[in-house]
CSV table of C-alpha atoms in Angstrom, one decimal:
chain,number,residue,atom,x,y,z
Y,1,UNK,CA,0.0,0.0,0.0
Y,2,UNK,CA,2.2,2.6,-1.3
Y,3,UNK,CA,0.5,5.9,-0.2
Y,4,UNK,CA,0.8,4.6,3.2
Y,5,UNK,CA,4.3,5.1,3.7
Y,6,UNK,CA,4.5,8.0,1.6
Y,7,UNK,CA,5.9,11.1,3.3
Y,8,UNK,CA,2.5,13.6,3.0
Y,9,UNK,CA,2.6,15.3,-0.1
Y,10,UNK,CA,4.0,18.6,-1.5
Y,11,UNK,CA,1.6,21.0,-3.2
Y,12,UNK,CA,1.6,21.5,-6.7
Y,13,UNK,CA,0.0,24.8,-6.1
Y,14,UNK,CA,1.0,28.0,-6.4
Y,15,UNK,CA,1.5,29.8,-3.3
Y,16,UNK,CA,-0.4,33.1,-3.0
Y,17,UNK,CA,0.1,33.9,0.2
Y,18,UNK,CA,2.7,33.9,3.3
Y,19,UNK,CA,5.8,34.1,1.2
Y,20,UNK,CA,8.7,32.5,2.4
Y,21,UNK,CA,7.3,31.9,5.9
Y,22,UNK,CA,5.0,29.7,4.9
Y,23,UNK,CA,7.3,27.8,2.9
Y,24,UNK,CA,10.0,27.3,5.5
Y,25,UNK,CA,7.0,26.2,7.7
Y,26,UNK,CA,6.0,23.9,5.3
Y,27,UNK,CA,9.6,22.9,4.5
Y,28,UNK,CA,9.8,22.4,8.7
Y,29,UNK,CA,6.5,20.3,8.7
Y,30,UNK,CA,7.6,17.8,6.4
Y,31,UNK,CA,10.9,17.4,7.5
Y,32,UNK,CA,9.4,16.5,11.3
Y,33,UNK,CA,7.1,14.4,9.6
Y,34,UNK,CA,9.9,12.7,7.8
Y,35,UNK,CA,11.5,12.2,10.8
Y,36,UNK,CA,8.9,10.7,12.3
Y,37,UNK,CA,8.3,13.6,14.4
Y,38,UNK,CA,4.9,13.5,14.2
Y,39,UNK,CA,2.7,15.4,16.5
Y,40,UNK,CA,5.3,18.3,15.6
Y,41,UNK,CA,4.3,18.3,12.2
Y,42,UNK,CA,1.0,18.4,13.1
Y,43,UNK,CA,1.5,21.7,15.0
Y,44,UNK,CA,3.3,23.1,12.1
Y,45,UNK,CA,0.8,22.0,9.6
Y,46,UNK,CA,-2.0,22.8,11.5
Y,47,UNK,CA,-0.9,26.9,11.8
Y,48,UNK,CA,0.1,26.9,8.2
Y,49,UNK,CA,-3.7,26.7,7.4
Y,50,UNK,CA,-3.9,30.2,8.8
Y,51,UNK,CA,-2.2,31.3,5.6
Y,52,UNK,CA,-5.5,30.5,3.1
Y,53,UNK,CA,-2.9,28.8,0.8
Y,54,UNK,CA,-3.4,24.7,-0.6
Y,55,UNK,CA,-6.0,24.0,2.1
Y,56,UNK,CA,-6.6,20.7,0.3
Y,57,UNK,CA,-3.5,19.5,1.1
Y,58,UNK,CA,-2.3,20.4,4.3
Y,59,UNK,CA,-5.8,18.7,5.0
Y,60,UNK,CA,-4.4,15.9,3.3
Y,61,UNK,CA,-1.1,15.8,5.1
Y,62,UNK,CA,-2.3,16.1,8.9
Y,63,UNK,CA,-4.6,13.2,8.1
Y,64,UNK,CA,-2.0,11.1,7.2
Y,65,UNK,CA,0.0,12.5,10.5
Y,66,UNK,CA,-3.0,11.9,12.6
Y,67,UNK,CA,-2.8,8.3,11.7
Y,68,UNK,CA,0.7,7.6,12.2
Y,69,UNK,CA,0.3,8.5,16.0
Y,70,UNK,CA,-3.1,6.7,16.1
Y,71,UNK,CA,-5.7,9.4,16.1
Y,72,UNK,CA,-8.4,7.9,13.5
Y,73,UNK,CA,-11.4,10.4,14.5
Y,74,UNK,CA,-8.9,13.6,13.6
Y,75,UNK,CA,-7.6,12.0,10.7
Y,76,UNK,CA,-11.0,11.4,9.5
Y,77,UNK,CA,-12.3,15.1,10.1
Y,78,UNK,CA,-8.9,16.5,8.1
Y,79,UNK,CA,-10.0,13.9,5.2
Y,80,UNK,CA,-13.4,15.8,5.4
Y,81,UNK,CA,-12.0,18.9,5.5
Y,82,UNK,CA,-9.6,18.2,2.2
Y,83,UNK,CA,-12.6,17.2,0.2
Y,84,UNK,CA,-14.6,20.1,1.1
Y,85,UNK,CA,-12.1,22.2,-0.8
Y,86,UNK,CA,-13.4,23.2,-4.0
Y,87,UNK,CA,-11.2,23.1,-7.2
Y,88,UNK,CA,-8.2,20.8,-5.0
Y,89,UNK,CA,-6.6,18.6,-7.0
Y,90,UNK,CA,-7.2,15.3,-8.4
Y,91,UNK,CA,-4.2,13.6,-6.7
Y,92,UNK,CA,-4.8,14.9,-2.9
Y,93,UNK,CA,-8.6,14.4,-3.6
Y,94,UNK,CA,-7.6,10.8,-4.2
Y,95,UNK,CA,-5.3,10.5,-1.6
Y,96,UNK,CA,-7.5,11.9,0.8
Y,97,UNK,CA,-10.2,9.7,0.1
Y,98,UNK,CA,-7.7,6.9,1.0
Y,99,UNK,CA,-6.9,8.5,3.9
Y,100,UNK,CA,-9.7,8.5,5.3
Y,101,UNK,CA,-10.2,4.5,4.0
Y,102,UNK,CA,-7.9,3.9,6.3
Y,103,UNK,CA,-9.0,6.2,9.5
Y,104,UNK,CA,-12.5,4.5,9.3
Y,105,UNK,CA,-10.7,0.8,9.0
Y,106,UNK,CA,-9.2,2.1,11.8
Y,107,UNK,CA,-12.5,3.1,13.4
Y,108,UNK,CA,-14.6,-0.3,12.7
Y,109,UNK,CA,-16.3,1.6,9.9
Y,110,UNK,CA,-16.2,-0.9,7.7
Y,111,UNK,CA,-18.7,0.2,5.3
Y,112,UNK,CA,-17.2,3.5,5.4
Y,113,UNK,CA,-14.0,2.2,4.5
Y,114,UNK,CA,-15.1,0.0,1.5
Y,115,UNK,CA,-17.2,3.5,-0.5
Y,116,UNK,CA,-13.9,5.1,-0.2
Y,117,UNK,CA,-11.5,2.4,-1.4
Y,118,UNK,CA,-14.2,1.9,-3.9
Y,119,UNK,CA,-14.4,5.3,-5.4
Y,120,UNK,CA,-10.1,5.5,-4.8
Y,121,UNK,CA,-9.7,1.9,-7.4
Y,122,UNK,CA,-6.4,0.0,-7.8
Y,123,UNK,CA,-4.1,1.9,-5.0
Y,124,UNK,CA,-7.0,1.2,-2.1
Y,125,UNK,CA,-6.9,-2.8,-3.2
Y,126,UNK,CA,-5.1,-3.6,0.0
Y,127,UNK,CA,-7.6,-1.7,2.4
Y,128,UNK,CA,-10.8,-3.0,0.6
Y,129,UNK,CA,-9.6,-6.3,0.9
Y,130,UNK,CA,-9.1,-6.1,4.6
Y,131,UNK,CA,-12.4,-3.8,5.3
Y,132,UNK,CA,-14.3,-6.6,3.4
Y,133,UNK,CA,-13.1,-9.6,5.5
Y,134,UNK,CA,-12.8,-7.4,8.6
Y,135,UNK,CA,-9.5,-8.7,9.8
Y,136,UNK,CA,-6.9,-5.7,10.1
Y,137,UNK,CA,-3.6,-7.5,9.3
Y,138,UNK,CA,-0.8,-6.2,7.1
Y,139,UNK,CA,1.4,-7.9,5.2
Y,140,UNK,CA,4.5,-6.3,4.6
Y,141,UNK,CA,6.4,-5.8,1.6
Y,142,UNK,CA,2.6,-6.6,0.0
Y,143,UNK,CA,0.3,-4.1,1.8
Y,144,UNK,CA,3.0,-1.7,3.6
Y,145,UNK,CA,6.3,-0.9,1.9
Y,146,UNK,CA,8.0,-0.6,5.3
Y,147,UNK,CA,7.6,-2.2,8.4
Y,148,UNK,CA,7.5,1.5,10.5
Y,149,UNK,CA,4.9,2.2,8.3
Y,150,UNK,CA,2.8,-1.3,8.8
Y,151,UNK,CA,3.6,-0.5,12.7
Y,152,UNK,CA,2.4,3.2,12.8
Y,153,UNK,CA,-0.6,1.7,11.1
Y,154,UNK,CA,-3.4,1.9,14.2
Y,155,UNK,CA,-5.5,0.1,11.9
Y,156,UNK,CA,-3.3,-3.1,12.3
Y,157,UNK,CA,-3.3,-5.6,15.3
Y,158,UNK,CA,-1.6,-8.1,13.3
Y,159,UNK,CA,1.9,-7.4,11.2
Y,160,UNK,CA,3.3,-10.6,9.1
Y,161,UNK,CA,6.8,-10.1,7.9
Y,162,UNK,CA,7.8,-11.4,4.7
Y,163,UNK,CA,11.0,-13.7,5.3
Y,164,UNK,CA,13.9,-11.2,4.1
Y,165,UNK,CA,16.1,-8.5,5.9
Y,166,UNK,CA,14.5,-5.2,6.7
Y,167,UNK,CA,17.5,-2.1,7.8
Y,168,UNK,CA,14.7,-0.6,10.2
Y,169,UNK,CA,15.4,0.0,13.8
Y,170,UNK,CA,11.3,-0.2,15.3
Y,171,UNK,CA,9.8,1.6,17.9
Y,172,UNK,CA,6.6,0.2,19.1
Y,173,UNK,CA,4.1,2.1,21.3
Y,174,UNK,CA,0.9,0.3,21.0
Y,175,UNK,CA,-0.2,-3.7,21.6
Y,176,UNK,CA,0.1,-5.3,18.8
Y,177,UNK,CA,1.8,-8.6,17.4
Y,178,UNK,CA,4.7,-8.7,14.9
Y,179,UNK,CA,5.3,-11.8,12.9
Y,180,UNK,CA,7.5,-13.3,10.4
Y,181,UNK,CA,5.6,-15.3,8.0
Y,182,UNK,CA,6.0,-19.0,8.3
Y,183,UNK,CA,9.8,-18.0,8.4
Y,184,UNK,CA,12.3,-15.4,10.6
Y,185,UNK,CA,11.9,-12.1,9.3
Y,186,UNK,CA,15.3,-10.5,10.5
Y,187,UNK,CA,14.7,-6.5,11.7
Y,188,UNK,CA,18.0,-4.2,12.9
Y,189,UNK,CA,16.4,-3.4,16.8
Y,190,UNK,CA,13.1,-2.9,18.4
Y,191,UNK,CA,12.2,-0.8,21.5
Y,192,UNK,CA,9.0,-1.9,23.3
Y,193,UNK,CA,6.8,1.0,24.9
Y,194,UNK,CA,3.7,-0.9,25.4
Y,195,UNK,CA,2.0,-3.6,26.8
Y,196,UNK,CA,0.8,-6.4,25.0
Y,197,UNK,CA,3.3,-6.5,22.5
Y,198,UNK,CA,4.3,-10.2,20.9
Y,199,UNK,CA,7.0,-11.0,18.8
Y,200,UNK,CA,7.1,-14.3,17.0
Y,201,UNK,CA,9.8,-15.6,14.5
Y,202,UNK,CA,11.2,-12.4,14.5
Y,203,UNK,CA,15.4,-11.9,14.2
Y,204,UNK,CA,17.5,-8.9,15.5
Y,205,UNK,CA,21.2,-8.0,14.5
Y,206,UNK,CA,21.1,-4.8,17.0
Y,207,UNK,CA,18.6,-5.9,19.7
Y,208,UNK,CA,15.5,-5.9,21.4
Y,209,UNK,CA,14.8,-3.3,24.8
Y,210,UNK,CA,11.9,-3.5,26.9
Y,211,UNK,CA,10.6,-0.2,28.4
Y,212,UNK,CA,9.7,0.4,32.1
Y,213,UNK,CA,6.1,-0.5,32.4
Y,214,UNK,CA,6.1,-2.4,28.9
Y,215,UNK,CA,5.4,-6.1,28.3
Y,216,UNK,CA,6.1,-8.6,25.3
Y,217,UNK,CA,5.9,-12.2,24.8
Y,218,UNK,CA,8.3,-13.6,22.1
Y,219,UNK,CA,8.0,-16.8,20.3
Y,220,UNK,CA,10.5,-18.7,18.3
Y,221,UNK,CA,12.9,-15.0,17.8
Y,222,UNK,CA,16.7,-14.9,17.7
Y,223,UNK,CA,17.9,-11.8,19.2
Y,224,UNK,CA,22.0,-10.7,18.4
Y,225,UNK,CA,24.2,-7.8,19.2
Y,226,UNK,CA,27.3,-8.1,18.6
Y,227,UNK,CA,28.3,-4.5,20.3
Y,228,UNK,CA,26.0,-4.7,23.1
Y,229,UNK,CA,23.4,-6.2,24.6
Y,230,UNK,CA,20.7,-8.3,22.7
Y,231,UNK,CA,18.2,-8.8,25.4
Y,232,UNK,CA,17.5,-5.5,27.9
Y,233,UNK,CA,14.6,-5.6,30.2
Y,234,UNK,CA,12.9,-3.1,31.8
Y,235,UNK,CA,9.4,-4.0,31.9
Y,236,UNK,CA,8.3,-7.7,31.7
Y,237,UNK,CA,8.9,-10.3,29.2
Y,238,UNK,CA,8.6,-13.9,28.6
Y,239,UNK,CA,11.0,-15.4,26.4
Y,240,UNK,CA,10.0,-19.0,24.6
Y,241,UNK,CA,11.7,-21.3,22.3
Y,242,UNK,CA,13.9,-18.6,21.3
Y,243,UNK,CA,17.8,-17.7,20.7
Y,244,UNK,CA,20.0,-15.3,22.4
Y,245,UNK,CA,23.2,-15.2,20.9
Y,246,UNK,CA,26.4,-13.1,19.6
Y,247,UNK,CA,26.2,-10.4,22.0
Y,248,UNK,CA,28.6,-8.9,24.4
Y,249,UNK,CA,26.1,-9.7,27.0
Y,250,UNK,CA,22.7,-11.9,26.1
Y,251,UNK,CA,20.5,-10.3,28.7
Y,252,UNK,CA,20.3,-7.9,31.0
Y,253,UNK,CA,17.0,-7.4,33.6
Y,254,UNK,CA,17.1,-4.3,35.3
Y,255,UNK,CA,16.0,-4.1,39.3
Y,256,UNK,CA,11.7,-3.9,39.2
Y,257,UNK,CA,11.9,-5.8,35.4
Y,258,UNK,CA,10.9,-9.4,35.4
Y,259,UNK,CA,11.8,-12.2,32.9
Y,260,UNK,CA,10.2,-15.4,32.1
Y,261,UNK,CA,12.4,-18.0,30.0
Y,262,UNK,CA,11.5,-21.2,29.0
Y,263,UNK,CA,13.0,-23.3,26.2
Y,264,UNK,CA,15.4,-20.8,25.2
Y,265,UNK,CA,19.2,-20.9,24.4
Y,266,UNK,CA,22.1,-18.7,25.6
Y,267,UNK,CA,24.8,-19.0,23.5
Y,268,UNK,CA,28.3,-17.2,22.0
Y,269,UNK,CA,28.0,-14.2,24.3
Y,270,UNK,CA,31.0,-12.6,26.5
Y,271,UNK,CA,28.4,-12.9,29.0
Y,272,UNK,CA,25.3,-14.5,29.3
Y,273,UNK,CA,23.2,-12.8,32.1
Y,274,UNK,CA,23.3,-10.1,34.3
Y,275,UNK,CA,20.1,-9.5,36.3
Y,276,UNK,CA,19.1,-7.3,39.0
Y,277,UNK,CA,15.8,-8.8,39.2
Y,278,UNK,CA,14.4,-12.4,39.9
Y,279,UNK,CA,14.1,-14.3,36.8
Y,280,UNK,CA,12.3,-17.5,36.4
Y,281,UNK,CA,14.2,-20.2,33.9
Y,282,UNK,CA,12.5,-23.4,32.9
């Protein structure tokens, strides 16, 4: 689903208004938003409407903000906005319409969701597909380009992995389950910052950390570091049938965390674990 990981779009219209405030603010919005920076670009966006100038679009672009940090009602009501606009263009008309596909998937709306990806065609195929069986799962390369952008998704309880290598590092801030797909999917890192968080068949070269007050369960992974530590936690975890391995040390549990292994492996690590905490082995 390629518009979903595309960085909010530039207008193609003229500016008539603000001068070269406005376009630094613009400039400003979309590199926060590039950097995943989101609720900043919001801000920006949001007081660049003051200027009267591409309405349409920086309609267009908070939705698509509004849904990376999981705010589906907002992102709906900026996709209403956008398509109030007389005269916008063809392209943010259709990509708002998509938009807001997606923030009524995200909503249970699923006849909502199916009109728009209707009236949006080919590029909404992924969507319609999922409003219509009412499961939101994302398959990624096939319906998200990127896995931070199959993550950011609020729409999505379930993300499947394509076996492969993906150079992201992940943050995760909302329950949800990451999988590889009937094989290890291998990510650079992941930081947990939520509860309810599973990880099954997944592979890391730079780690996984566990937030205070976070919890994950994680099923047949492989965790590695070779210049640190592959396994921090800070919350709670449970660790099964998995791999800890080629790290200077293979896990460390900080004083309040706690740590559940059973059927896992320690192995090729300077040091295996170092725990301030209870843990529970089996």
């Amino acid at each position: 689903m390629a518009a979903q990981a595309t960085a909010a779009e530039e207008a193609a219209t003229p500016q008539t208004d603000g001068g070269a405030n406005y376009a630094a603010e613009r400039q400003a919005a979309k590199h926060k938003f590039q950097q995943g920076e989101y609720e900043d670009a919001i801000k920006i966006w949001t007081g660049c409407l003051a200027h009267g100038c591409d309405a349409a679009t920086l309609h267009a672009n908070l939705a698509e903000a509004f849904l990376r940090v999981g705010r589906p009602t907002e992102a709906e009501k900026a996709c209403d906005a956008a398509l109030a606009v007389d005269d916008a263009p063809e392209a943010t008309t259709k990509k708002a319409l998509l938009r807001r596909a997606r923030a009524r998937l995200c909503r249970r709306d699923f006849e909502g969701c199916i009109a728009d990806a209707k009236r949006v065609g080919k590029a909404a195929a992924a969507i319609l597909r999922r409003a219509e069986k009412r499961i939101p799962t994302l398959l990624v390369p096939r319906d998200a380009p990127t896995l931070r952008a199959a993550v950011s998704d609020a729409s999505c309880a379930l993300v499947l992995v394509a076996p492969g290598r993906y150079e992201e590092k992940l943050v995760i801030k909302r329950a949800l389950a990451l999988a590889g797909d009937n094989a290890l999917a291998t990510v650079e890192g992941i930081e947990i910052h939520a509860k309810g968080v599973r990880l099954d068949r997944i592979d890391t070269t730079a780690g996984v950390r566990v937030a205070p007050d976070a919890a994950v369960e994680c099923r047949r992974c492989v965790f590695a570091h070779e210049a640190g530590v592959a396994l921090t936690v800070a919350g709670a975890c449970l660790l099964d049938d998995s791999v800890v391995e080629h790290a200077k040390i293979g896990i460390v549990v900080n004083e309040g965390a706690s740590l559940h292994a059973r059927g896992s492996t320690i192995q090729l690590c300077g040091l295996g674990i170092n725990s301030k905490a209870a843990i529970i082995l089996e």
